[in-house]
């Protein structure tokens, strides 16, 4: 029964650059450093990272089973990938996840998923990495799921999944564009419907005239895998799928986390990802009941 199952995610540092993984379309023969396990408290998922002062700052969703929602934490690693610090940096009254981190014009921005707030909110670091403020001029009123920004071909593009209707959350990709990061944003409408490869799942990669977008394969289970979707036509302002269907990312057997992967993000000479195992049993049932009650 579904009631007796719950997803548990474990984030990790992959010791290979994003470009290498995209080109080989595989995680084979790549060393892995796992982020801390959270036991029965919750899990760390959706990792995104940025380097500064020779340290890797990993921002991730910490989902607290007791609270029934996520907050954003930062984990700071030195150049030897030894964890130096871990602490919360952003919390709201609603669930937060998928904290896209990027630099633009000398500032660091965070664009987390927060669809339960009814809108998408951009944050700017005022004291990196601990303090963030909302950017009031950012205007994207829809509560976009897993919104993924990209500055390319002289414009800003946003890949996102709509929160309604509910089936669209795992099967639909929209693209919006703007001349400036803050907007105004123009939704170009529904770009793709495909439960096996439409919902964004990480950092876009520019390869020649193509943009390679990691997308989630939810055909069998939420976050069951990742695919790489090639899109072109950005210079003409008319994105279109390049080369047919999204290609599955090959993930070698993960003994302890065999049930999925749903984020792949670039961080300099390393890549970040998260892996899933499905927990079964009465404990999982109680977690699900508590979570549904809190929601």
Short mmCIF file of C-alpha atoms in Angstrom, two decimals, residues 49-231:
data_model
loop_
_atom_site.label_atom_id
_atom_site.label_comp_id
_atom_site.label_asym_id
_atom_site.label_seq_id
_atom_site.Cartn_x
_atom_site.Cartn_y
_atom_site.Cartn_z
CA UNK A 49 26.25 24.64 -5.19
CA UNK A 50 28.60 27.53 -5.75
CA UNK A 51 32.31 28.02 -5.00
CA UNK A 52 33.65 31.03 -3.14
CA UNK A 53 37.01 31.60 -1.41
CA UNK A 54 38.04 28.02 -2.22
CA UNK A 55 35.03 26.58 -0.40
CA UNK A 56 32.04 24.77 -1.85
CA UNK A 57 28.70 26.07 -0.58
CA UNK A 58 25.98 23.48 -1.05
CA UNK A 59 22.41 24.71 -0.68
CA UNK A 60 19.79 22.01 -0.24
CA UNK A 61 16.27 21.40 0.94
CA UNK A 62 16.13 19.95 4.42
CA UNK A 63 12.76 18.25 4.71
CA UNK A 64 11.70 17.91 8.33
CA UNK A 65 9.28 15.02 8.84
CA UNK A 66 7.97 16.53 12.08
CA UNK A 67 7.22 19.92 10.51
CA UNK A 68 5.97 18.47 7.24
CA UNK A 69 7.81 21.07 5.14
CA UNK A 70 11.22 21.97 3.82
CA UNK A 71 13.65 24.75 4.61
CA UNK A 72 16.91 25.67 2.88
CA UNK A 73 20.21 24.81 4.53
CA UNK A 74 23.80 25.52 3.53
CA UNK A 75 26.62 23.00 3.94
CA UNK A 76 30.14 24.41 3.60
CA UNK A 77 32.96 22.15 2.40
CA UNK A 78 36.65 22.95 2.10
CA UNK A 79 38.72 22.09 -0.97
CA UNK A 80 39.30 18.60 0.47
CA UNK A 81 35.52 18.12 0.75
CA UNK A 82 35.55 18.06 4.51
CA UNK A 83 32.35 19.49 5.97
CA UNK A 84 33.07 22.70 7.90
CA UNK A 85 29.60 23.93 8.77
CA UNK A 86 25.91 23.20 8.28
CA UNK A 87 23.08 25.55 9.18
CA UNK A 88 19.64 26.81 8.05
CA UNK A 89 19.64 29.95 5.90
CA UNK A 90 16.08 30.36 4.64
CA UNK A 91 12.73 29.39 6.12
CA UNK A 92 9.20 30.50 5.32
CA UNK A 93 5.73 29.51 6.48
CA UNK A 94 5.48 27.34 3.39
CA UNK A 95 7.55 24.51 1.97
CA UNK A 96 10.84 25.45 0.26
CA UNK A 97 12.93 23.23 -2.01
CA UNK A 98 15.03 23.22 -5.21
CA UNK A 99 17.21 26.25 -4.30
CA UNK A 100 18.72 27.31 -7.63
CA UNK A 101 21.87 29.33 -6.82
CA UNK A 102 23.56 31.59 -9.36
CA UNK A 103 25.70 34.70 -9.75
CA UNK A 104 24.64 37.66 -11.86
CA UNK A 105 26.24 41.09 -12.12
CA UNK A 106 28.35 40.56 -9.00
CA UNK A 107 25.52 39.35 -6.75
CA UNK A 108 24.45 35.88 -5.64
CA UNK A 109 20.80 34.92 -6.06
CA UNK A 110 18.63 32.06 -4.89
CA UNK A 111 15.43 30.98 -6.63
CA UNK A 112 13.79 28.27 -4.49
CA UNK A 113 10.60 26.39 -5.30
CA UNK A 114 7.75 27.59 -3.09
CA UNK A 115 4.58 26.82 -5.00
CA UNK A 116 2.47 26.64 -1.84
CA UNK A 117 3.01 30.37 -1.41
CA UNK A 118 1.19 30.92 -4.70
CA UNK A 119 4.11 32.65 -6.40
CA UNK A 120 7.80 32.44 -7.25
CA UNK A 121 10.15 34.58 -5.14
CA UNK A 122 13.74 35.55 -5.94
CA UNK A 123 16.18 36.13 -3.07
CA UNK A 124 19.47 38.05 -3.07
CA UNK A 125 22.31 37.41 -0.65
CA UNK A 126 22.93 40.37 1.66
CA UNK A 127 25.57 38.53 3.70
CA UNK A 128 26.55 35.38 1.80
CA UNK A 129 25.75 32.63 2.55
CA UNK A 130 23.65 33.24 5.64
CA UNK A 131 21.37 36.22 5.01
CA UNK A 132 18.94 36.68 2.12
CA UNK A 133 16.35 39.26 1.17
CA UNK A 134 13.46 39.10 -1.27
CA UNK A 135 13.88 40.96 -4.57
CA UNK A 136 10.63 42.97 -4.68
CA UNK A 137 10.95 43.84 -8.37
CA UNK A 138 10.99 40.18 -9.44
CA UNK A 139 7.61 39.49 -10.99
CA UNK A 140 6.56 35.92 -11.69
CA UNK A 141 3.17 35.55 -9.98
CA UNK A 142 2.63 31.83 -10.65
CA UNK A 143 3.81 29.38 -8.01
CA UNK A 144 6.13 27.66 -10.48
CA UNK A 145 7.51 24.25 -9.52
CA UNK A 146 11.27 23.62 -9.88
CA UNK A 147 11.81 26.89 -11.76
CA UNK A 148 15.17 26.78 -13.52
CA UNK A 149 16.65 30.07 -14.82
CA UNK A 150 19.11 30.43 -17.68
CA UNK A 151 20.74 33.53 -19.18
CA UNK A 152 21.36 32.64 -22.82
CA UNK A 153 21.25 34.27 -26.26
CA UNK A 154 20.92 37.71 -24.67
CA UNK A 155 17.77 36.90 -22.70
CA UNK A 156 16.60 35.20 -19.54
CA UNK A 157 14.74 31.91 -19.88
CA UNK A 158 12.82 30.06 -17.20
CA UNK A 159 11.98 26.37 -17.39
CA UNK A 160 9.19 25.47 -14.99
CA UNK A 161 6.34 23.10 -14.17
CA UNK A 162 2.84 24.36 -13.28
CA UNK A 163 1.30 23.53 -9.89
CA UNK A 164 -2.14 22.81 -11.35
CA UNK A 165 -3.72 20.58 -12.36
CA UNK A 166 -2.06 18.09 -10.03
CA UNK A 167 -1.05 15.57 -12.76
CA UNK A 168 0.89 18.37 -14.52
CA UNK A 169 3.33 18.57 -11.60
CA UNK A 170 5.17 15.51 -12.88
CA UNK A 171 4.49 15.73 -16.61
CA UNK A 172 4.52 19.28 -17.98
CA UNK A 173 7.25 21.75 -18.97
CA UNK A 174 6.67 25.45 -19.62
CA UNK A 175 9.21 28.00 -20.84
CA UNK A 176 9.06 31.73 -20.07
CA UNK A 177 11.39 34.50 -21.22
CA UNK A 178 12.34 38.01 -20.13
CA UNK A 179 14.78 40.71 -21.14
CA UNK A 180 15.82 41.22 -17.51
CA UNK A 181 16.14 38.83 -14.57
CA UNK A 182 13.37 40.60 -12.70
CA UNK A 183 11.01 40.49 -15.68
CA UNK A 184 8.43 41.16 -16.86
CA UNK A 185 8.22 37.49 -17.75
CA UNK A 186 6.31 36.23 -20.76
CA UNK A 187 5.08 32.66 -20.49
CA UNK A 188 5.50 31.00 -23.89
CA UNK A 189 3.04 28.34 -22.80
CA UNK A 190 3.17 24.61 -22.52
CA UNK A 191 6.33 23.31 -24.18
CA UNK A 192 6.20 19.59 -23.45
CA UNK A 193 3.96 16.98 -21.84
CA UNK A 194 5.89 13.84 -20.96
CA UNK A 195 5.76 12.12 -17.60
CA UNK A 196 9.08 10.45 -18.43
CA UNK A 197 10.95 13.71 -19.05
CA UNK A 198 9.41 17.17 -18.59
CA UNK A 199 9.76 18.44 -15.00
CA UNK A 200 13.10 20.28 -14.56
CA UNK A 201 15.74 18.46 -12.55
CA UNK A 202 18.87 20.59 -12.36
CA UNK A 203 21.24 22.97 -14.11
CA UNK A 204 20.91 23.67 -17.86
CA UNK A 205 24.07 23.10 -19.90
CA UNK A 206 24.88 25.05 -23.06
CA UNK A 207 26.45 22.91 -25.78
CA UNK A 208 26.86 24.72 -29.08
CA UNK A 209 23.41 25.77 -30.26
CA UNK A 210 21.69 23.36 -27.85
CA UNK A 211 20.69 23.69 -24.23
CA UNK A 212 20.73 20.37 -22.38
CA UNK A 213 18.18 20.40 -19.55
CA UNK A 214 18.08 17.63 -16.93
CA UNK A 215 14.46 16.52 -16.55
CA UNK A 216 12.82 14.07 -14.19
CA UNK A 217 11.56 10.68 -15.23
CA UNK A 218 8.39 10.19 -13.19
CA UNK A 219 6.91 7.50 -15.41
CA UNK A 220 7.07 4.82 -12.71
CA UNK A 221 7.63 6.82 -9.52
CA UNK A 222 8.27 10.44 -8.58
CA UNK A 223 11.97 11.17 -9.08
CA UNK A 224 12.57 7.70 -10.45
CA UNK A 225 15.33 8.88 -12.78
CA UNK A 226 16.74 11.69 -14.88
CA UNK A 227 16.81 12.30 -18.61
CA UNK A 228 18.70 14.87 -20.68
CA UNK A 229 16.45 16.97 -22.91
CA UNK A 230 18.07 18.87 -25.80
CA UNK A 231 16.45 22.14 -26.78
#
